[in-house]
Coordinates of C-alpha atoms in Angstrom, one line a residue:
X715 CA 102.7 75.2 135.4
X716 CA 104.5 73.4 137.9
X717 CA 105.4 74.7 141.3
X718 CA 108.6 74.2 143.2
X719 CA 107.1 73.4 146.3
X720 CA 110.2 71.8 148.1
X721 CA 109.9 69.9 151.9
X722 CA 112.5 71.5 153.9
X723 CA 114.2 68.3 154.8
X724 CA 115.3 68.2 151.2
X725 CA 118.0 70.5 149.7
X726 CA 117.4 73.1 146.4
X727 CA 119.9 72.6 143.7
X728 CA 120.5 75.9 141.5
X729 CA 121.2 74.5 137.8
X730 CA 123.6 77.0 136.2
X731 CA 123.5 77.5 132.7
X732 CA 125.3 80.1 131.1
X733 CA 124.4 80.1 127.3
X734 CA 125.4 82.4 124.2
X735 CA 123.8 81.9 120.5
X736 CA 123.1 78.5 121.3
X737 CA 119.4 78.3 119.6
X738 CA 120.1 74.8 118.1
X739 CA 121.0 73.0 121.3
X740 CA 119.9 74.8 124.4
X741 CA 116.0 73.6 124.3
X742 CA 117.3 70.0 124.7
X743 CA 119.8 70.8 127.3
X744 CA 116.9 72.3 128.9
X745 CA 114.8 69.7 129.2
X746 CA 117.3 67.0 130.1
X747 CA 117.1 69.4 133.5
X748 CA 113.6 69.3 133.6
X749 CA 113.5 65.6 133.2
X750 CA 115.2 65.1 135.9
X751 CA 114.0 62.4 139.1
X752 CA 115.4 65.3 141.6
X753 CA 112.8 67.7 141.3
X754 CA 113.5 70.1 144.3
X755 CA 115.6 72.3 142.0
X756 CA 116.3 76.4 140.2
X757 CA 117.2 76.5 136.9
X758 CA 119.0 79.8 136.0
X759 CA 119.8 81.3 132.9
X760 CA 122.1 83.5 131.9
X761 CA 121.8 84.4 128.3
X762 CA 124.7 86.4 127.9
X763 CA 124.1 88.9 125.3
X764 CA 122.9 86.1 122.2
X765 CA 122.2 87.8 118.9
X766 CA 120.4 84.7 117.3
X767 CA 116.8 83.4 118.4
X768 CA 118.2 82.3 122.1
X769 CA 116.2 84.6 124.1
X770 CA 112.9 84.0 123.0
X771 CA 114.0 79.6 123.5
X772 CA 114.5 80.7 127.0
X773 CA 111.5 83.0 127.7
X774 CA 109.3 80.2 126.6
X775 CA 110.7 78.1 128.6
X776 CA 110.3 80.7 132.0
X777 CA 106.4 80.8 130.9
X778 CA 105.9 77.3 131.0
X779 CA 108.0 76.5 134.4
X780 CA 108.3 78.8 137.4
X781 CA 111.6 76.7 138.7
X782 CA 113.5 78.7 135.8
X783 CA 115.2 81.9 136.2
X784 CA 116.0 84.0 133.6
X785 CA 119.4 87.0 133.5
X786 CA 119.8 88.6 130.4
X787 CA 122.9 90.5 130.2
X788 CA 125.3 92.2 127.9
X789 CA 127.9 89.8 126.6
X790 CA 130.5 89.3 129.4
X791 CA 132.0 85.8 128.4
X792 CA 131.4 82.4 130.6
X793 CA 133.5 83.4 133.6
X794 CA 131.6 86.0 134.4
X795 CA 128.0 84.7 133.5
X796 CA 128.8 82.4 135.9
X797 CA 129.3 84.2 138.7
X798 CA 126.3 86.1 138.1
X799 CA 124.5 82.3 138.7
X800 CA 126.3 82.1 141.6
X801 CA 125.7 85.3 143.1
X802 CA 121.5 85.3 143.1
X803 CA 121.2 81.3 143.3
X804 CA 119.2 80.6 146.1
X805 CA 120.3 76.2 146.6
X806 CA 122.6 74.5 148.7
X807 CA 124.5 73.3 145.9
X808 CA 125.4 74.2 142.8
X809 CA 125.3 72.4 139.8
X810 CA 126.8 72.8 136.6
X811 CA 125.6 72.5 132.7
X812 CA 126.6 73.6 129.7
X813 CA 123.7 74.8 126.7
X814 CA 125.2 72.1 124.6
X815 CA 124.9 69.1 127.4
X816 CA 122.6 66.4 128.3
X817 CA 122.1 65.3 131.7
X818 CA 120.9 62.3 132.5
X819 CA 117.8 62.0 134.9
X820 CA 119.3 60.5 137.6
X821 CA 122.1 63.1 137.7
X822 CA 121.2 65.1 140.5
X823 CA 119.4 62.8 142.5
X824 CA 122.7 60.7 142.6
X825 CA 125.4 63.9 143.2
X826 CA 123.0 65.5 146.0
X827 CA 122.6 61.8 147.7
X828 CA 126.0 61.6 148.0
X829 CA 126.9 65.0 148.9
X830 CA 124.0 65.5 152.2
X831 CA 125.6 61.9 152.9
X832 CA 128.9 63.4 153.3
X833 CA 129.0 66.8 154.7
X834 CA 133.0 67.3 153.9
X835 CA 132.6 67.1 150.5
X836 CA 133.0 70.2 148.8
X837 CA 132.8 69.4 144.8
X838 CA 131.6 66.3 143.1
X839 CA 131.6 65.2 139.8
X840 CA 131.0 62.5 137.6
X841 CA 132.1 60.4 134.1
X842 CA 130.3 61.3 131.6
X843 CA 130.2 60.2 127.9
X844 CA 132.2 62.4 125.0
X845 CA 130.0 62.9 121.7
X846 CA 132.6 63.9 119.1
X847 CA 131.1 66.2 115.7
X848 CA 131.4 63.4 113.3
X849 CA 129.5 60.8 115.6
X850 CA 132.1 59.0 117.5
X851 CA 131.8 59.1 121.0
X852 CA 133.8 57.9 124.3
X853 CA 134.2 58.0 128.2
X854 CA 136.2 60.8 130.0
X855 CA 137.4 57.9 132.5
X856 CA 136.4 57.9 136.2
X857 CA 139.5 58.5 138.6
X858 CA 139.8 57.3 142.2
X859 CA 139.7 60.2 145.0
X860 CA 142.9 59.4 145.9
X861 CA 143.9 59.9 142.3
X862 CA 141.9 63.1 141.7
X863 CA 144.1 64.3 145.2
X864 CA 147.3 63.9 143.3
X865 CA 146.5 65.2 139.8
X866 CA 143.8 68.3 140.1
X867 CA 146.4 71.2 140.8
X868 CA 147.1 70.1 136.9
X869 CA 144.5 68.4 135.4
X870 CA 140.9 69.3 134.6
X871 CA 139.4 66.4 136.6
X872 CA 135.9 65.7 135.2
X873 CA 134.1 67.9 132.8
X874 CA 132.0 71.3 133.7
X875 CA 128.9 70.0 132.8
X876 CA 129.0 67.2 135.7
X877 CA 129.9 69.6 138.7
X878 CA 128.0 70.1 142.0
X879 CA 129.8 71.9 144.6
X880 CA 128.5 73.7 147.6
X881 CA 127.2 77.1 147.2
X882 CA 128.7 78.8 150.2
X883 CA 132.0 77.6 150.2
X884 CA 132.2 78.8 146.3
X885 CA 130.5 82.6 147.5
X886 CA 133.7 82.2 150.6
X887 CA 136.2 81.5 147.9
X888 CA 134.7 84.7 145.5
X889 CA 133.4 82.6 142.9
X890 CA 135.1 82.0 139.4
X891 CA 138.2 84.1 138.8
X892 CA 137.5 86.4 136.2
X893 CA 140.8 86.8 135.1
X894 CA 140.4 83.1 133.6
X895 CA 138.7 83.5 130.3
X896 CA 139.0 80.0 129.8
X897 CA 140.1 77.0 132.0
X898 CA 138.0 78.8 134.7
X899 CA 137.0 75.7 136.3
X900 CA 140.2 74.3 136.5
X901 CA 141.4 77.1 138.7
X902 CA 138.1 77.2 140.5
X903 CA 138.7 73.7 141.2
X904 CA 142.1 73.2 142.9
X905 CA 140.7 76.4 145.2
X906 CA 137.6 74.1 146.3
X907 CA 139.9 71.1 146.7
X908 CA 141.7 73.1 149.4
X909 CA 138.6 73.3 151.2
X910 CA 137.2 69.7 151.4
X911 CA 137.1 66.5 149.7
X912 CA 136.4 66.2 146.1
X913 CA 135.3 62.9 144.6
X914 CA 133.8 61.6 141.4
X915 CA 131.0 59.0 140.2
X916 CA 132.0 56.1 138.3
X917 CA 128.6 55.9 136.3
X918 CA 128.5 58.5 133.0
X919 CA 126.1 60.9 134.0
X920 CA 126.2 63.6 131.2
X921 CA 126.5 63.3 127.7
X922 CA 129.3 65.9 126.7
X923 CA 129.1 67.4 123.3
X924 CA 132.4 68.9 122.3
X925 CA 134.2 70.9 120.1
X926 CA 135.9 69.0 116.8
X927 CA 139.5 69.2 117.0
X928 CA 139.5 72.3 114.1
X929 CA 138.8 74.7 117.0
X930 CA 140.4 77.9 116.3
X931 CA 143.9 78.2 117.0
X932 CA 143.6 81.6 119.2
X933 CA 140.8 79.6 121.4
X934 CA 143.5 76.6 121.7
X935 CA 146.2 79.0 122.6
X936 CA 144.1 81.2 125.3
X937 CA 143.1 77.7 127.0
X938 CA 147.3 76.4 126.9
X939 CA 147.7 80.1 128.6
X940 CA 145.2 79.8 131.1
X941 CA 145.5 76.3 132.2
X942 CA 148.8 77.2 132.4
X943 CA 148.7 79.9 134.5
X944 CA 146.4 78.2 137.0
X945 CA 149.0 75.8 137.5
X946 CA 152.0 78.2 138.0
X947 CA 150.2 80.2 140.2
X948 CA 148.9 77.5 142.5
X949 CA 151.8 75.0 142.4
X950 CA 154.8 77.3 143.2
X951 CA 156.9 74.5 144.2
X952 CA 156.0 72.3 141.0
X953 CA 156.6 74.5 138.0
X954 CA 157.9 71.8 136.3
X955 CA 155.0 69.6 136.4
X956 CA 153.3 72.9 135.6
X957 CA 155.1 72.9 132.3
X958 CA 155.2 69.1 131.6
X959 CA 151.4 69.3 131.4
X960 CA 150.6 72.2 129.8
X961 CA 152.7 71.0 126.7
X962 CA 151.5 67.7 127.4
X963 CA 147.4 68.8 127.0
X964 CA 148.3 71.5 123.8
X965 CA 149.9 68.3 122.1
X966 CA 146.8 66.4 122.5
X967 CA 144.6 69.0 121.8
X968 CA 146.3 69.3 118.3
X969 CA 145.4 65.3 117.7
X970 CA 142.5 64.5 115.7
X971 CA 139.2 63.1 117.0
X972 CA 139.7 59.9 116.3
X973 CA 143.3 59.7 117.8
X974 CA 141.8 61.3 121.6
X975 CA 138.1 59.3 121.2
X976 CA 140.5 55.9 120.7
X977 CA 142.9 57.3 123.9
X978 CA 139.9 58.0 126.1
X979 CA 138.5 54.6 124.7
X980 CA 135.9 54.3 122.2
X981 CA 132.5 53.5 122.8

């Protein structure tokens, strides 16, 4: 068993991961945390009420490594799971990943560099590569700061999975809303970005596994509703650009995965 003896001159990450009947995929996202070169780090999980063989992936993993954490709860649904991380994590920073994602092993040790090196920073992120059902993959795109200062009150700047923010400014701001049963982080973000800088890495340092374009159509709609509403409610003197994008992000979330891997450029 290894032990999480960490030198006080270096910070703890606390890994989030929220996870619900994810039995085929949550064992490698697992391990791409373990992996890591960072090692002064808590995983927690939250298993949040899974009805397939998730729990016992997760209590093997919490027998074999005391740096994981494990909450099992009745299903409550992302926003809320996540909160829960937040609420008993015990690092400096927090950092984001889903039960579906791959980080890569320098991932932490390159956000937390960064972050101790500039104290004003309150949420950073990174590129990360897009890995589409049928096998076709792409880049999310990397976007200046000065660009991510103009466009996060309405669009998602970097993916979930590659967030670290700072754990005491998210407890000052309550956490996730819970009202957002999707497009949490969105709204979580353009709070944060109130608070401090937010920046981005160039390099792709998750690989991002997402849904295929035949998600269901009440999932699609709750997301256009809840993106949207993040926007309204924090750009009261843009509801037009509010609008514009909304419609703009349902209309490519109806294109196939072909049409948005060749958009975001094909790898």
């Amino acid at each position: 068993m290894q032990k999480n003896i960490s030198p006080r001159s270096q910070p703890l990450i606390s890994v989030v991961m929220a996870v619900y009947n994810a039995e085929q995929t949550v064992a490698e996202a697992i391990k791409t945390i373990l992996k890591q070169t960072y090692p002064h780090f808590e995983l927690i999980l939250i298993d949040d009420g899974s009805t397939d063989g998730t729990a016992d992936i997760l209590r093997n993993f919490v027998a074999q490594d005391d740096r994981i954490h494990l909450i099992s709860q009745k299903n409550m649904g992302l926003t809320c799971s996540l909160n829960t991380g937040l609420q008993v994590a015990k690092g400096k920073f927090i950092a984001r990943l889903d039960a579906d994602d791959h980080a890569c092993p320098r991932r932490l040790e390159k956000q937390v560099e960064l972050m101790e090196e500039n104290p004003d920073i309150v949420l950073c992120g990174t590129n990360c590569d897009n890995i589409f059902g049928n096998g076709m993959t792409s880049e999310w795109g990397y976007k200046t700061e000065e660009n991510l200062k103009d466009s996060i009150s309405f669009k998602t700047p970097f993916a979930h999975s590659t967030a670290m923010f700072r754990a005491d400014t998210a407890r000052q701001l309550g956490g996730y809303d819970e009202s957002f049963v999707t497009s949490q982080d969105m709204e979580f973000w353009i709070r944060l970005s109130e608070q401090g800088r937010v920046v981005m890495l160039a390099e792709p340092l998750v690989k991002r596994h997402i849904l295929s374009s035949s998600v269901s159509i009440k999932r699609r709609w709750r997301q256009t509703y809840d993106a949207f509403r993040a926007r309204w409610i924090h750009n009261p003197n843009r509801r037009i650009g509010a609008m514009y994008h909304t419609f703009r992000s349902l209309l490519i979330s109806l294109l196939p995965d072909s049409v948005i891997a060749a958009k975001q450029g094909r790898k």
